[in-house]
Short mmCIF file of C-alpha atoms in Angstrom, two decimals:
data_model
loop_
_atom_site.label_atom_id
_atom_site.label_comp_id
_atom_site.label_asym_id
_atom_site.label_seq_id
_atom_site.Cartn_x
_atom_site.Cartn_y
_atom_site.Cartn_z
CA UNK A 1 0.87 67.00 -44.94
CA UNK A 2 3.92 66.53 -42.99
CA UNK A 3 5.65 69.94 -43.12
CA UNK A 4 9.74 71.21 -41.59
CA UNK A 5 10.73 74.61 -41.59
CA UNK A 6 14.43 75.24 -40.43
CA UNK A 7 16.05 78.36 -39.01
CA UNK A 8 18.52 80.11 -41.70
CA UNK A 9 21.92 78.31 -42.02
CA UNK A 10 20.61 76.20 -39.09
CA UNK A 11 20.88 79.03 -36.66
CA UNK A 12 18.18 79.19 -33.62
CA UNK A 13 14.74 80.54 -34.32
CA UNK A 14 13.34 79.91 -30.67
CA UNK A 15 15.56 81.99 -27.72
CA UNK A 16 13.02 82.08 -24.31
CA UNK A 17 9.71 80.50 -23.53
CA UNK A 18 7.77 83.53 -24.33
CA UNK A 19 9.14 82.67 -28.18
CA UNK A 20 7.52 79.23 -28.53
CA UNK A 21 4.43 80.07 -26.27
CA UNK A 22 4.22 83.23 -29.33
CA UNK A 23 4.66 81.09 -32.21
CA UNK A 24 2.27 78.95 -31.16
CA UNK A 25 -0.26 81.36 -30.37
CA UNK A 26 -0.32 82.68 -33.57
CA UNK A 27 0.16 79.18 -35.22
CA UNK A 28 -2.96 78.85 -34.09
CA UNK A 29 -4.52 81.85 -35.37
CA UNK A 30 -2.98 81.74 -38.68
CA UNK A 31 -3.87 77.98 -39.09
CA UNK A 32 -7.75 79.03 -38.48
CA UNK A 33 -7.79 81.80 -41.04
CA UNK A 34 -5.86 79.80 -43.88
CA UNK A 35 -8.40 76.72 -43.06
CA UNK A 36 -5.96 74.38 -41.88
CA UNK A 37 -5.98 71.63 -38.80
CA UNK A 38 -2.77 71.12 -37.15
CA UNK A 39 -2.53 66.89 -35.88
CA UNK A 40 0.87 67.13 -34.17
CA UNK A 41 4.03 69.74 -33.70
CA UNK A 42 7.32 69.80 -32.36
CA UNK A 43 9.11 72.90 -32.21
CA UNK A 44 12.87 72.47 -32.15
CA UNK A 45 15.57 74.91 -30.99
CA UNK A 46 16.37 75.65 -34.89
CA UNK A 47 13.48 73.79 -36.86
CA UNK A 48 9.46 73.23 -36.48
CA UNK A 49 7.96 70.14 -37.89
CA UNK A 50 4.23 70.44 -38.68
CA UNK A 51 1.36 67.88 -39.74
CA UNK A 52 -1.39 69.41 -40.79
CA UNK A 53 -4.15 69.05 -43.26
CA UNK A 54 -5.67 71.84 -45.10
CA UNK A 55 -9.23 72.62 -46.65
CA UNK A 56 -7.61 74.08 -50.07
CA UNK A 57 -4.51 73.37 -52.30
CA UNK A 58 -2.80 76.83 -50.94
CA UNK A 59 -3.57 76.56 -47.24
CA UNK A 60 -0.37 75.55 -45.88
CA UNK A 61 1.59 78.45 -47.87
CA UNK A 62 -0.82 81.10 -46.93
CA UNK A 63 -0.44 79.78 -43.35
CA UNK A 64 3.41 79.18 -43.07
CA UNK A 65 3.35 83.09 -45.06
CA UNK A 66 1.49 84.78 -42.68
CA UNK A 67 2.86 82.70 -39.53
CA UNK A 68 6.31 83.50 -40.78
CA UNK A 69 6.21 87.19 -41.25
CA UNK A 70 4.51 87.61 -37.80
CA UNK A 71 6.97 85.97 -36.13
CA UNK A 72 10.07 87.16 -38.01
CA UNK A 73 8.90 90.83 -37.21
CA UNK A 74 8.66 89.56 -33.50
CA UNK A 75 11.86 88.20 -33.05
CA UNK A 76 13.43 91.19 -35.23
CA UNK A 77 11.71 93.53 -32.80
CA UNK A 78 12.67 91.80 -29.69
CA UNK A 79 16.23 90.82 -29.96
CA UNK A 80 16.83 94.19 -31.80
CA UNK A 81 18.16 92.05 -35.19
CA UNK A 82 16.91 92.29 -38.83
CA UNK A 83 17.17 89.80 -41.97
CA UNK A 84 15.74 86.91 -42.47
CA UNK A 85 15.04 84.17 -39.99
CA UNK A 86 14.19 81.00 -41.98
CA UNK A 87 15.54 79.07 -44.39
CA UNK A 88 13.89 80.17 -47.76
CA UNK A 89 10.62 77.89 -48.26
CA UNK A 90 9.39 75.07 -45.87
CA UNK A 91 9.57 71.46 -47.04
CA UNK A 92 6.76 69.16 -47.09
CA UNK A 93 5.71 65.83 -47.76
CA UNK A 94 1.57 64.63 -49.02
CA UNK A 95 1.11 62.10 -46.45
CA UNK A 96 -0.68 58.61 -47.04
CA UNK A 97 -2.91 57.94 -44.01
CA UNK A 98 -2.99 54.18 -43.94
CA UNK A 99 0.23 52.87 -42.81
CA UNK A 100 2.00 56.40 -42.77
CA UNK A 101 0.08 59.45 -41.08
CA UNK A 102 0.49 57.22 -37.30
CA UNK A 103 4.12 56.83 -38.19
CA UNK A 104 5.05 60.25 -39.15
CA UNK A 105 3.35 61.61 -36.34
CA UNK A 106 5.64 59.85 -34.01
CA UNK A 107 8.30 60.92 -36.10
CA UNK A 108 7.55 64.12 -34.98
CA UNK A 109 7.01 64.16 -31.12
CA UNK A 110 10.05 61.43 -30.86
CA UNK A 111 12.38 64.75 -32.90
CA UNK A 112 13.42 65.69 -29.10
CA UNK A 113 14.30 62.16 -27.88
CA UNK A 114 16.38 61.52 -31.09
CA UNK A 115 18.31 65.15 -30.71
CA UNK A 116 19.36 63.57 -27.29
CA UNK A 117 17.17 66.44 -24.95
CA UNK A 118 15.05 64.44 -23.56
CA UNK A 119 14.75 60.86 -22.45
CA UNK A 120 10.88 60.49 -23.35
CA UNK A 121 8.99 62.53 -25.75
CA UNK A 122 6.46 63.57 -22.66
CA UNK A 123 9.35 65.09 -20.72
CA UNK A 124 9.91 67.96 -23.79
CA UNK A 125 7.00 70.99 -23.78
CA UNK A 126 6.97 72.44 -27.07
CA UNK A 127 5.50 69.28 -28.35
CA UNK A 128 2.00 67.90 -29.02
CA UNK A 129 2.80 64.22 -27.42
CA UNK A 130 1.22 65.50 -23.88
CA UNK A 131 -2.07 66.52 -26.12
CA UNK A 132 -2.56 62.78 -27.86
CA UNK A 133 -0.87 60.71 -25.75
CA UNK A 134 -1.42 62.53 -22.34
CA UNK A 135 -4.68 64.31 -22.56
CA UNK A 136 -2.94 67.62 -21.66
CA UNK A 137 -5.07 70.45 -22.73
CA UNK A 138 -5.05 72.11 -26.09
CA UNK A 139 -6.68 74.10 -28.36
CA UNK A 140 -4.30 74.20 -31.13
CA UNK A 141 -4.22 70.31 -31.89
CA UNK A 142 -6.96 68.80 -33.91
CA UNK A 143 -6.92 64.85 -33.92
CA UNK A 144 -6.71 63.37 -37.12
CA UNK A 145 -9.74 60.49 -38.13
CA UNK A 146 -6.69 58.21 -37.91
CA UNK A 147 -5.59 58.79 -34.23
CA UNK A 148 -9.74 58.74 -33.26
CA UNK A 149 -9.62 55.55 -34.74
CA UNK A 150 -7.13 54.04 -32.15
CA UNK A 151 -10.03 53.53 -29.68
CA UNK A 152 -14.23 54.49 -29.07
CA UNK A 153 -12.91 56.58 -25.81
CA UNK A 154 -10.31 59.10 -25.48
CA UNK A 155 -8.21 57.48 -22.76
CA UNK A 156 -8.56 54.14 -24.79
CA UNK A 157 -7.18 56.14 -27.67
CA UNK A 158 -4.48 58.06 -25.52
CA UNK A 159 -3.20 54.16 -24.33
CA UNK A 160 -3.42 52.76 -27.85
CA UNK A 161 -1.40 55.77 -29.10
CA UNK A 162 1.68 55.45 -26.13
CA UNK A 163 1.42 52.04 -26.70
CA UNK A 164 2.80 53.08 -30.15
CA UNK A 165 5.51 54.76 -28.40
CA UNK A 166 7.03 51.52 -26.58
CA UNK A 167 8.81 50.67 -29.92
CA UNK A 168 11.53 52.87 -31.59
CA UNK A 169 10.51 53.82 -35.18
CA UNK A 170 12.68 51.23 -37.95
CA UNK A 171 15.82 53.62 -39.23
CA UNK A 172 14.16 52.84 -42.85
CA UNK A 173 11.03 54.59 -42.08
CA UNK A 174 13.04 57.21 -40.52
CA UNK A 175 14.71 57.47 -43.46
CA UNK A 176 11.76 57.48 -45.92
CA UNK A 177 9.92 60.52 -44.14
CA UNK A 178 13.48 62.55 -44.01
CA UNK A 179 13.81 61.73 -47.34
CA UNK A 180 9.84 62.73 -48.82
CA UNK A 181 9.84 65.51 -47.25
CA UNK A 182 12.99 67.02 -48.18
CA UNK A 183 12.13 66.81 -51.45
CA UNK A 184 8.25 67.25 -51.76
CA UNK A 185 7.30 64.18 -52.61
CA UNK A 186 4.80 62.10 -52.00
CA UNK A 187 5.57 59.61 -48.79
CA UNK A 188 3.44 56.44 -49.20
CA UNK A 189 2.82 53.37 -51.39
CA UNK A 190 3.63 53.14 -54.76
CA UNK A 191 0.37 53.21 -56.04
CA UNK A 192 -0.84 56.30 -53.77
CA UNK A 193 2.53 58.64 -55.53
CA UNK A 194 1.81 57.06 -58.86
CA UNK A 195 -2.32 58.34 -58.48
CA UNK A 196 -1.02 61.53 -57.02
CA UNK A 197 1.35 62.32 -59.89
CA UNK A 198 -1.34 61.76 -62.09
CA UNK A 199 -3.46 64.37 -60.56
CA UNK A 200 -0.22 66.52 -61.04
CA UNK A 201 1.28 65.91 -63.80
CA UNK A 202 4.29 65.63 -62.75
CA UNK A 203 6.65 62.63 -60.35
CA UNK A 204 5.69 62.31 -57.09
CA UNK A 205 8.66 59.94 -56.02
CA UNK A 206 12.09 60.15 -56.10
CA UNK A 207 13.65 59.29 -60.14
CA UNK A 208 16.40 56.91 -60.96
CA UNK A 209 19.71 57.73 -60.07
CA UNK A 210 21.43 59.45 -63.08
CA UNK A 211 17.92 61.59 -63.94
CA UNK A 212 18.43 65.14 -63.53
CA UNK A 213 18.13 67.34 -60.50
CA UNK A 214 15.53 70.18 -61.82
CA UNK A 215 13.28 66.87 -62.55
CA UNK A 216 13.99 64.96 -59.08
CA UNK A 217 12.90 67.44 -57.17
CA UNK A 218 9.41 69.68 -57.23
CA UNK A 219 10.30 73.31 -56.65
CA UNK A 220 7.22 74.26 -54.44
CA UNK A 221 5.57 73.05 -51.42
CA UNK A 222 1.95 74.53 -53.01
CA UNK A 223 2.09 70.97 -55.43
CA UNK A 224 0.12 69.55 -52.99
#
C-alpha cells in the first residue's frame, strides 16, 4: 500500500529535528503493534508518504490511528497549540508489485528532489533512500521481496536499486500514482483493479467521466 497523509489545510506538521526523529520513532512502534512493514518513507515539511504492507485488512488504520494521536498530542504539547493537525483521513493506493511497487517507491524518496530541496534524493534525511540505496542503518525499513529481488547480495541490490535512480520517473506514471492514491484506488493493470474489485464489490479504478462523484471515489482507506 502506498499511503499520503497531509498536514491540515497544507500547513506544516514537522517544525525541528527532534519532530521527525519522534514520528519516526513511534512509526516504528506503532507499525510493529498494528502488524505492518514499512518498505520506504519520506517525510515532507507538510505531508508523509508511506509504503507499507500489512498482515490484516485494518492494519494501516489502526497504525496511522494510533501514530496520529501520539504525535498530535506531542506537537500540541510542545508548541503549546491544540486542534487538529492532519488533514481528516490518509489516502492510499493497493499497490501492484510487478511493474508498480519499484516505481512508487521511487516516487517516494524522489518527493524531496521534485519539491526543489534537494538536488539528489540521498542529500534529504527524513527519507528511506540512504536505507535501500545506501545501506545506511535502519531498523524501521523492511525491504520488500521486490527490492531483494534486484540482486543475491545487498550491495548488488543497493547498485541495481540507484541504478533505478539515474532516470527521472515518466510524468504519466507520476501522474497515475498521484492520481490512485488520491482516490483509493487500485494503481496497477487492468486486470489486477478488475480482480480486486471483485474481491470488493465495488470499482477499483477511476469511472467514466460524467459517472457520479459518491461512486468515483471509495470513502475509506480500510477497502483495502
Amino acid at each position: 500500500m502506498h499511503l499520503i497523509q497531509r498536514g491540515n489545510n497544507r500547513q506544516a506538521c514537522f517544525f525541528a529535528d527532534e519532530d521527525y526523529l519522534f514520528y519516526l520513532e513511534w512509526l516504528k512502534d506503532c507499525a510493529g503493534k498494528a502488524g505492518c512493514e514499512i518498505h520506504a518513507y519520506v517525510l515532507m515539511t507538510n505531508h508523509v508518504h508511506l509504503m507499507l504492507s500489512s498482515q490484516t485488512a485494518g492494519g494501516a488504520g489502526t497504525m496511522m490511528k494510533a501514530l496520529g494521536q501520539r504525535y498530535v498530542q506531542y506537537v500540541n504539547r510542545t508548541y503549546r497549540r491544540s486542534g487538529t493537525l492532519w488533514e481528516g483521513r490518509f489516502r492510499s493506493c493497493l499497490l501492484q508489485e510487478e511493474n508498480y511497487l519499484l516505481a512508487c517507491q521511487r516516487y517516494i524518496e524522489l518527493n524531496p528532489v521534485r519539491a526543489g530541496m534537494v538536488v539528489h534524493p540521498g542529500e534529504y534525511r527524513w527519507s528511506s533512500y540512504g536505507a535501500n540505496a545506501q545501506g545506511e542503518g535502519n531498523s524501521l525499513v523492511s525491504p520488500h521481496e521486490r527490492y531483494l529481488a534486484l540482486g543475491a547480495e545487498a550491495e548488488s541490490r543497493r547498485s541495481a536499486y540507484r541504478e533505478l535512480f539515474r532516470h527521472e520517473l515518466a510524468p504519466g506514471v507520476v501522474d497515475e500514482i498521484r492520481g490512485a492514491t488520491n482516490g483509493n484506488y487500485v494503481l496497477g493493470e487492468s486486470r489486477f483493479a478488475e480482480q480486486i474489485a471483485l474481491v470488493l464489490g465495488r470499482r477499483a479504478q477511476p469511472g467514466k467521466p460524467g459517472r457520479p462523484r459518491k461512486e468515483m471515489v471509495p470513502e475509506s482507506e480500510e477497502l483495502f
